[in-house]
């Protein structure tokens, strides 16, 4: 259950990576699903820090695999300035900003 904090199996860390308002493409923080107790006290900043680790940049292919998305989709996100790419690397700061703005907790429906 996403976006219903009263539900006993509420998933707090879901991110909509879709483009446009008609199609949602949700990605979930897998640690929360596998072991909810591990993330019980996490803030969104904690979750994003764990998702991205300590690296400053990522190859596009790494994000495509980690987020189970296509190269075309990542290219579209870059084209519309939702992700920043320099020298074929995605910047951590843009990934952080993207995840924060696409976090389901920002837009409950």
GROMACS .gro file of N, CA and C in nm:
model
  327
    1UNK      N    1   0.085  -0.117   0.000
    1UNK     CA    2   0.000   0.000   0.000
    1UNK      C    3   0.090   0.123   0.000
    2UNK      N    4   0.072   0.207  -0.099
    2UNK     CA    5   0.147   0.332  -0.110
    2UNK      C    6   0.052   0.447  -0.080
    3UNK      N    7   0.097   0.546  -0.008
    3UNK     CA    8   0.021   0.669   0.020
    3UNK      C    9  -0.093   0.652   0.120
    4UNK      N   10  -0.093   0.548   0.199
    4UNK     CA   11  -0.195   0.532   0.303
    4UNK      C   12  -0.123   0.496   0.432
    5UNK      N   13  -0.081   0.597   0.504
    5UNK     CA   14   0.000   0.575   0.624
    5UNK      C   15  -0.076   0.500   0.733
    6UNK      N   16  -0.206   0.489   0.722
    6UNK     CA   17  -0.283   0.415   0.822
    6UNK      C   18  -0.282   0.265   0.796
    7UNK      N   19  -0.243   0.225   0.677
    7UNK     CA   20  -0.239   0.083   0.642
    7UNK      C   21  -0.119   0.019   0.712
    8UNK      N   22  -0.136  -0.101   0.770
    8UNK     CA   23  -0.025  -0.164   0.844
    8UNK      C   24   0.097  -0.197   0.757
    9UNK      N   25   0.080  -0.211   0.629
    9UNK     CA   26   0.193  -0.241   0.540
    9UNK      C   27   0.226  -0.122   0.449
   10UNK      N   28   0.209  -0.005   0.501
   10UNK     CA   29   0.235   0.119   0.427
   10UNK      C   30   0.380   0.123   0.379
   11UNK      N   31   0.399   0.155   0.252
   11UNK     CA   32   0.533   0.173   0.194
   11UNK      C   33   0.557   0.324   0.186
   12UNK      N   34   0.655   0.370   0.262
   12UNK     CA   35   0.682   0.513   0.268
   12UNK      C   36   0.770   0.563   0.156
   13UNK      N   37   0.858   0.477   0.105
   13UNK     CA   38   0.958   0.523   0.010
   13UNK      C   39   0.933   0.468  -0.130
   14UNK      N   40   0.836   0.529  -0.198
   14UNK     CA   41   0.805   0.499  -0.337
   14UNK      C   42   0.831   0.626  -0.418
   15UNK      N   43   0.882   0.608  -0.538
   15UNK     CA   44   0.920   0.720  -0.623
   15UNK      C   45   0.858   0.702  -0.761
   16UNK      N   46   0.795   0.806  -0.811
   16UNK     CA   47   0.734   0.801  -0.944
   16UNK      C   48   0.834   0.854  -1.046
   17UNK      N   49   0.889   0.765  -1.127
   17UNK     CA   50   0.988   0.806  -1.226
   17UNK      C   51   0.925   0.836  -1.362
   18UNK      N   52   0.793   0.831  -1.369
   18UNK     CA   53   0.723   0.854  -1.495
   18UNK      C   54   0.736   0.997  -1.545
   19UNK      N   55   0.708   1.012  -1.674
   19UNK     CA   56   0.710   1.143  -1.737
   19UNK      C   57   0.566   1.177  -1.774
   20UNK      N   58   0.522   1.293  -1.731
   20UNK     CA   59   0.383   1.331  -1.758
   20UNK      C   60   0.293   1.284  -1.645
   21UNK      N   61   0.172   1.333  -1.645
   21UNK     CA   62   0.081   1.303  -1.534
   21UNK      C   63  -0.007   1.182  -1.559
   22UNK      N   64  -0.010   1.130  -1.681
   22UNK     CA   65  -0.104   1.022  -1.711
   22UNK      C   66  -0.049   0.884  -1.677
   23UNK      N   67   0.080   0.870  -1.660
   23UNK     CA   68   0.138   0.738  -1.637
   23UNK      C   69   0.236   0.740  -1.520
   24UNK      N   70   0.204   0.662  -1.417
   24UNK     CA   71   0.295   0.652  -1.303
   24UNK      C   72   0.387   0.533  -1.323
   25UNK      N   73   0.513   0.552  -1.294
   25UNK     CA   74   0.612   0.444  -1.298
   25UNK      C   75   0.680   0.442  -1.162
   26UNK      N   76   0.626   0.362  -1.073
   26UNK     CA   77   0.674   0.360  -0.936
   26UNK      C   78   0.797   0.272  -0.920
   27UNK      N   79   0.890   0.322  -0.841
   27UNK     CA   80   1.008   0.247  -0.800
   27UNK      C   81   1.010   0.251  -0.648
   28UNK      N   82   1.048   0.140  -0.588
   28UNK     CA   83   1.042   0.125  -0.444
   28UNK      C   84   1.180   0.103  -0.385
   29UNK      N   85   1.197   0.151  -0.262
   29UNK     CA   86   1.321   0.127  -0.188
   29UNK      C   87   1.312  -0.015  -0.133
   30UNK      N   88   1.385  -0.106  -0.194
   30UNK     CA   89   1.369  -0.248  -0.167
   30UNK      C   90   1.398  -0.285  -0.020
   31UNK      N   91   1.491  -0.218   0.046
   31UNK     CA   92   1.520  -0.250   0.186
   31UNK      C   93   1.396  -0.234   0.273
   32UNK      N   94   1.313  -0.138   0.241
   32UNK     CA   95   1.191  -0.118   0.319
   32UNK      C   96   1.094  -0.234   0.302
   33UNK      N   97   1.092  -0.292   0.184
   33UNK     CA   98   1.003  -0.405   0.158
   33UNK      C   99   1.057  -0.532   0.223
   34UNK      N  100   1.187  -0.555   0.211
   34UNK     CA  101   1.248  -0.676   0.265
   34UNK      C  102   1.255  -0.677   0.417
   35UNK      N  103   1.281  -0.561   0.477
   35UNK     CA  104   1.294  -0.553   0.622
   35UNK      C  105   1.243  -0.418   0.671
   36UNK      N  106   1.111  -0.403   0.687
   36UNK     CA  107   1.055  -0.274   0.728
   36UNK      C  108   1.114  -0.218   0.857
   37UNK      N  109   1.156  -0.305   0.948
   37UNK     CA  110   1.213  -0.258   1.074
   37UNK      C  111   1.344  -0.181   1.050
   38UNK      N  112   1.415  -0.217   0.946
   38UNK     CA  113   1.542  -0.151   0.913
   38UNK      C  114   1.523  -0.003   0.882
   39UNK      N  115   1.412   0.031   0.820
   39UNK     CA  116   1.390   0.169   0.776
   39UNK      C  117   1.286   0.244   0.858
   40UNK      N  118   1.241   0.185   0.966
   40UNK     CA  119   1.131   0.243   1.044
   40UNK      C  120   1.157   0.387   1.084
   41UNK      N  121   1.275   0.421   1.126
   41UNK     CA  122   1.303   0.558   1.171
   41UNK      C  123   1.360   0.649   1.062
   42UNK      N  124   1.367   0.600   0.941
   42UNK     CA  125   1.429   0.677   0.832
   42UNK      C  126   1.345   0.799   0.792
   43UNK      N  127   1.416   0.905   0.759
   43UNK     CA  128   1.355   1.019   0.690
   43UNK      C  129   1.375   0.996   0.541
   44UNK      N  130   1.315   1.079   0.458
   44UNK     CA  131   1.335   1.067   0.314
   44UNK      C  132   1.482   1.089   0.279
   45UNK      N  133   1.549   1.179   0.350
   45UNK     CA  134   1.692   1.204   0.326
   45UNK      C  135   1.774   1.079   0.358
   46UNK      N  136   1.739   1.009   0.465
   46UNK     CA  137   1.809   0.885   0.500
   46UNK      C  138   1.792   0.781   0.390
   47UNK      N  139   1.669   0.766   0.342
   47UNK     CA  140   1.641   0.666   0.238
   47UNK      C  141   1.719   0.699   0.110
   48UNK      N  142   1.717   0.824   0.069
   48UNK     CA  143   1.789   0.863  -0.053
   48UNK      C  144   1.940   0.841  -0.035
   49UNK      N  145   1.992   0.873   0.081
   49UNK     CA  146   2.135   0.851   0.108
   49UNK      C  147   2.169   0.703   0.096
   50UNK      N  148   2.083   0.617   0.146
   50UNK     CA  149   2.107   0.472   0.136
   50UNK      C  150   2.092   0.423  -0.008
   51UNK      N  151   1.996   0.476  -0.080
   51UNK     CA  152   1.974   0.436  -0.219
   51UNK      C  153   2.096   0.471  -0.304
   52UNK      N  154   2.149   0.591  -0.287
   52UNK     CA  155   2.259   0.637  -0.371
   52UNK      C  156   2.397   0.606  -0.315
   53UNK      N  157   2.407   0.576  -0.187
   53UNK     CA  158   2.538   0.549  -0.130
   53UNK      C  159   2.622   0.676  -0.123
   54UNK      N  160   2.753   0.661  -0.123
   54UNK     CA  161   2.841   0.776  -0.106
   54UNK      C  162   2.901   0.833  -0.233
   55UNK      N  163   2.858   0.784  -0.347
   55UNK     CA  164   2.918   0.824  -0.474
   55UNK      C  165   2.869   0.961  -0.521
   56UNK      N  166   2.952   1.031  -0.597
   56UNK     CA  167   2.918   1.163  -0.649
   56UNK      C  168   2.856   1.159  -0.787
   57UNK      N  169   2.872   1.049  -0.857
   57UNK     CA  170   2.815   1.036  -0.991
   57UNK      C  171   2.792   0.888  -1.022
   58UNK      N  172   2.711   0.863  -1.126
   58UNK     CA  173   2.677   0.728  -1.167
   58UNK      C  174   2.675   0.720  -1.319
   59UNK      N  175   2.721   0.608  -1.372
   59UNK     CA  176   2.703   0.586  -1.516
   59UNK      C  177   2.554   0.567  -1.542
   60UNK      N  178   2.509   0.614  -1.656
   60UNK     CA  179   2.367   0.601  -1.690
   60UNK      C  180   2.322   0.457  -1.682
   61UNK      N  181   2.404   0.366  -1.732
   61UNK     CA  182   2.365   0.224  -1.733
   61UNK      C  183   2.343   0.169  -1.592
   62UNK      N  184   2.415   0.222  -1.494
   62UNK     CA  185   2.394   0.177  -1.355
   62UNK      C  186   2.255   0.216  -1.305
   63UNK      N  187   2.212   0.337  -1.338
   63UNK     CA  188   2.079   0.382  -1.296
   63UNK      C  189   1.971   0.307  -1.373
   64UNK      N  190   1.995   0.282  -1.501
   64UNK     CA  191   1.898   0.204  -1.580
   64UNK      C  192   1.875   0.067  -1.517
   65UNK      N  193   1.981   0.003  -1.473
   65UNK     CA  194   1.969  -0.129  -1.410
   65UNK      C  195   1.907  -0.117  -1.271
   66UNK      N  196   1.958  -0.027  -1.189
   66UNK     CA  197   1.909  -0.014  -1.052
   66UNK      C  198   1.762   0.026  -1.046
   67UNK      N  199   1.719   0.110  -1.139
   67UNK     CA  200   1.580   0.159  -1.138
   67UNK      C  201   1.492   0.080  -1.234
   68UNK      N  202   1.549  -0.022  -1.299
   68UNK     CA  203   1.476  -0.105  -1.396
   68UNK      C  204   1.402  -0.017  -1.495
   69UNK      N  205   1.479   0.061  -1.568
   69UNK     CA  206   1.422   0.151  -1.667
   69UNK      C  207   1.510   0.151  -1.792
   70UNK      N  208   1.459   0.205  -1.898
   70UNK     CA  209   1.531   0.199  -2.026
   70UNK      C  210   1.624   0.319  -2.045
   71UNK      N  211   1.717   0.301  -2.139
   71UNK     CA  212   1.806   0.410  -2.176
   71UNK      C  213   1.726   0.525  -2.237
   72UNK      N  214   1.621   0.492  -2.310
   72UNK     CA  215   1.536   0.594  -2.370
   72UNK      C  216   1.470   0.678  -2.261
   73UNK      N  217   1.421   0.613  -2.156
   73UNK     CA  218   1.356   0.686  -2.047
   73UNK      C  219   1.454   0.779  -1.976
   74UNK      N  220   1.574   0.729  -1.947
   74UNK     CA  221   1.676   0.814  -1.885
   74UNK      C  222   1.709   0.932  -1.976
   75UNK      N  223   1.720   0.907  -2.106
   75UNK     CA  224   1.748   1.015  -2.202
   75UNK      C  225   1.639   1.121  -2.199
   76UNK      N  226   1.515   1.078  -2.189
   76UNK     CA  227   1.404   1.174  -2.182
   76UNK      C  228   1.410   1.256  -2.054
   77UNK      N  229   1.444   1.192  -1.943
   77UNK     CA  230   1.456   1.265  -1.817
   77UNK      C  231   1.567   1.370  -1.825
   78UNK      N  232   1.674   1.336  -1.894
   78UNK     CA  233   1.785   1.431  -1.913
   78UNK      C  234   1.739   1.544  -2.006
   79UNK      N  235   1.673   1.508  -2.114
   79UNK     CA  236   1.629   1.607  -2.214
   79UNK      C  237   1.536   1.713  -2.154
   80UNK      N  238   1.451   1.671  -2.061
   80UNK     CA  239   1.358   1.767  -2.000
   80UNK      C  240   1.413   1.824  -1.868
   81UNK      N  241   1.544   1.805  -1.848
   81UNK     CA  242   1.618   1.863  -1.734
   81UNK      C  243   1.574   1.813  -1.598
   82UNK      N  244   1.523   1.691  -1.591
   82UNK     CA  245   1.493   1.633  -1.459
   82UNK      C  246   1.615   1.562  -1.402
   83UNK      N  247   1.707   1.522  -1.489
   83UNK     CA  248   1.835   1.466  -1.447
   83UNK      C  249   1.945   1.542  -1.520
   84UNK      N  250   2.059   1.556  -1.454
   84UNK     CA  251   2.174   1.626  -1.513
   84UNK      C  252   2.282   1.524  -1.544
   85UNK      N  253   2.334   1.533  -1.665
   85UNK     CA  254   2.436   1.441  -1.711
   85UNK      C  255   2.557   1.521  -1.758
   86UNK      N  256   2.674   1.484  -1.708
   86UNK     CA  257   2.800   1.545  -1.750
   86UNK      C  258   2.898   1.435  -1.784
   87UNK      N  259   2.952   1.439  -1.903
   87UNK     CA  260   3.049   1.340  -1.949
   87UNK      C  261   2.995   1.198  -1.931
   88UNK      N  262   2.871   1.178  -1.973
   88UNK     CA  263   2.803   1.048  -1.969
   88UNK      C  264   2.783   0.995  -1.826
   89UNK      N  265   2.788   1.084  -1.730
   89UNK     CA  266   2.765   1.045  -1.591
   89UNK      C  267   2.651   1.128  -1.533
   90UNK      N  268   2.565   1.063  -1.459
   90UNK     CA  269   2.456   1.134  -1.390
   90UNK      C  270   2.508   1.185  -1.257
   91UNK      N  271   2.481   1.311  -1.231
   91UNK     CA  272   2.530   1.373  -1.107
   91UNK      C  273   2.444   1.332  -0.989
   92UNK      N  274   2.508   1.303  -0.880
   92UNK     CA  275   2.437   1.264  -0.757
   92UNK      C  276   2.337   1.372  -0.716
   93UNK      N  277   2.378   1.497  -0.725
   93UNK     CA  278   2.289   1.604  -0.681
   93UNK      C  279   2.159   1.605  -0.760
   94UNK      N  280   2.166   1.575  -0.890
   94UNK     CA  281   2.043   1.572  -0.969
   94UNK      C  282   1.959   1.449  -0.937
   95UNK      N  283   2.024   1.337  -0.908
   95UNK     CA  284   1.950   1.216  -0.867
   95UNK      C  285   1.881   1.238  -0.732
   96UNK      N  286   1.951   1.303  -0.639
   96UNK     CA  287   1.891   1.335  -0.509
   96UNK      C  288   1.769   1.424  -0.526
   97UNK      N  289   1.784   1.530  -0.604
   97UNK     CA  290   1.673   1.623  -0.626
   97UNK      C  291   1.556   1.554  -0.694
   98UNK      N  292   1.586   1.469  -0.792
   98UNK     CA  293   1.482   1.396  -0.864
   98UNK      C  294   1.405   1.305  -0.768
   99UNK      N  295   1.477   1.226  -0.690
   99UNK     CA  296   1.410   1.134  -0.596
   99UNK      C  297   1.327   1.211  -0.493
  100UNK      N  298   1.379   1.321  -0.445
  100UNK     CA  299   1.305   1.399  -0.346
  100UNK      C  300   1.176   1.455  -0.404
  101UNK      N  301   1.182   1.509  -0.526
  101UNK     CA  302   1.061   1.566  -0.586
  101UNK      C  303   0.965   1.459  -0.635
  102UNK      N  304   1.015   1.339  -0.663
  102UNK     CA  305   0.931   1.230  -0.712
  102UNK      C  306   0.888   1.133  -0.603
  103UNK      N  307   0.923   1.164  -0.480
  103UNK     CA  308   0.885   1.081  -0.366
  103UNK      C  309   0.734   1.087  -0.348
  104UNK      N  310   0.671   0.973  -0.329
  104UNK     CA  311   0.525   0.968  -0.315
  104UNK      C  312   0.476   1.048  -0.194
  105UNK      N  313   0.560   1.066  -0.094
  105UNK     CA  314   0.523   1.144   0.023
  105UNK      C  315   0.504   1.292  -0.006
  106UNK      N  316   0.557   1.338  -0.119
  106UNK     CA  317   0.539   1.478  -0.159
  106UNK      C  318   0.404   1.502  -0.226
  107UNK      N  319   0.347   1.397  -0.285
  107UNK     CA  320   0.224   1.412  -0.363
  107UNK      C  321   0.125   1.303  -0.330
  108UNK      N  322   0.073   1.296  -0.210
  108UNK     CA  323  -0.021   1.189  -0.179
  108UNK      C  324  -0.147   1.200  -0.265
  109UNK      N  325  -0.192   1.083  -0.313
  109UNK     CA  326  -0.312   1.081  -0.397
  109UNK      C  327  -0.418   0.991  -0.338
   0.00000   0.00000   0.00000
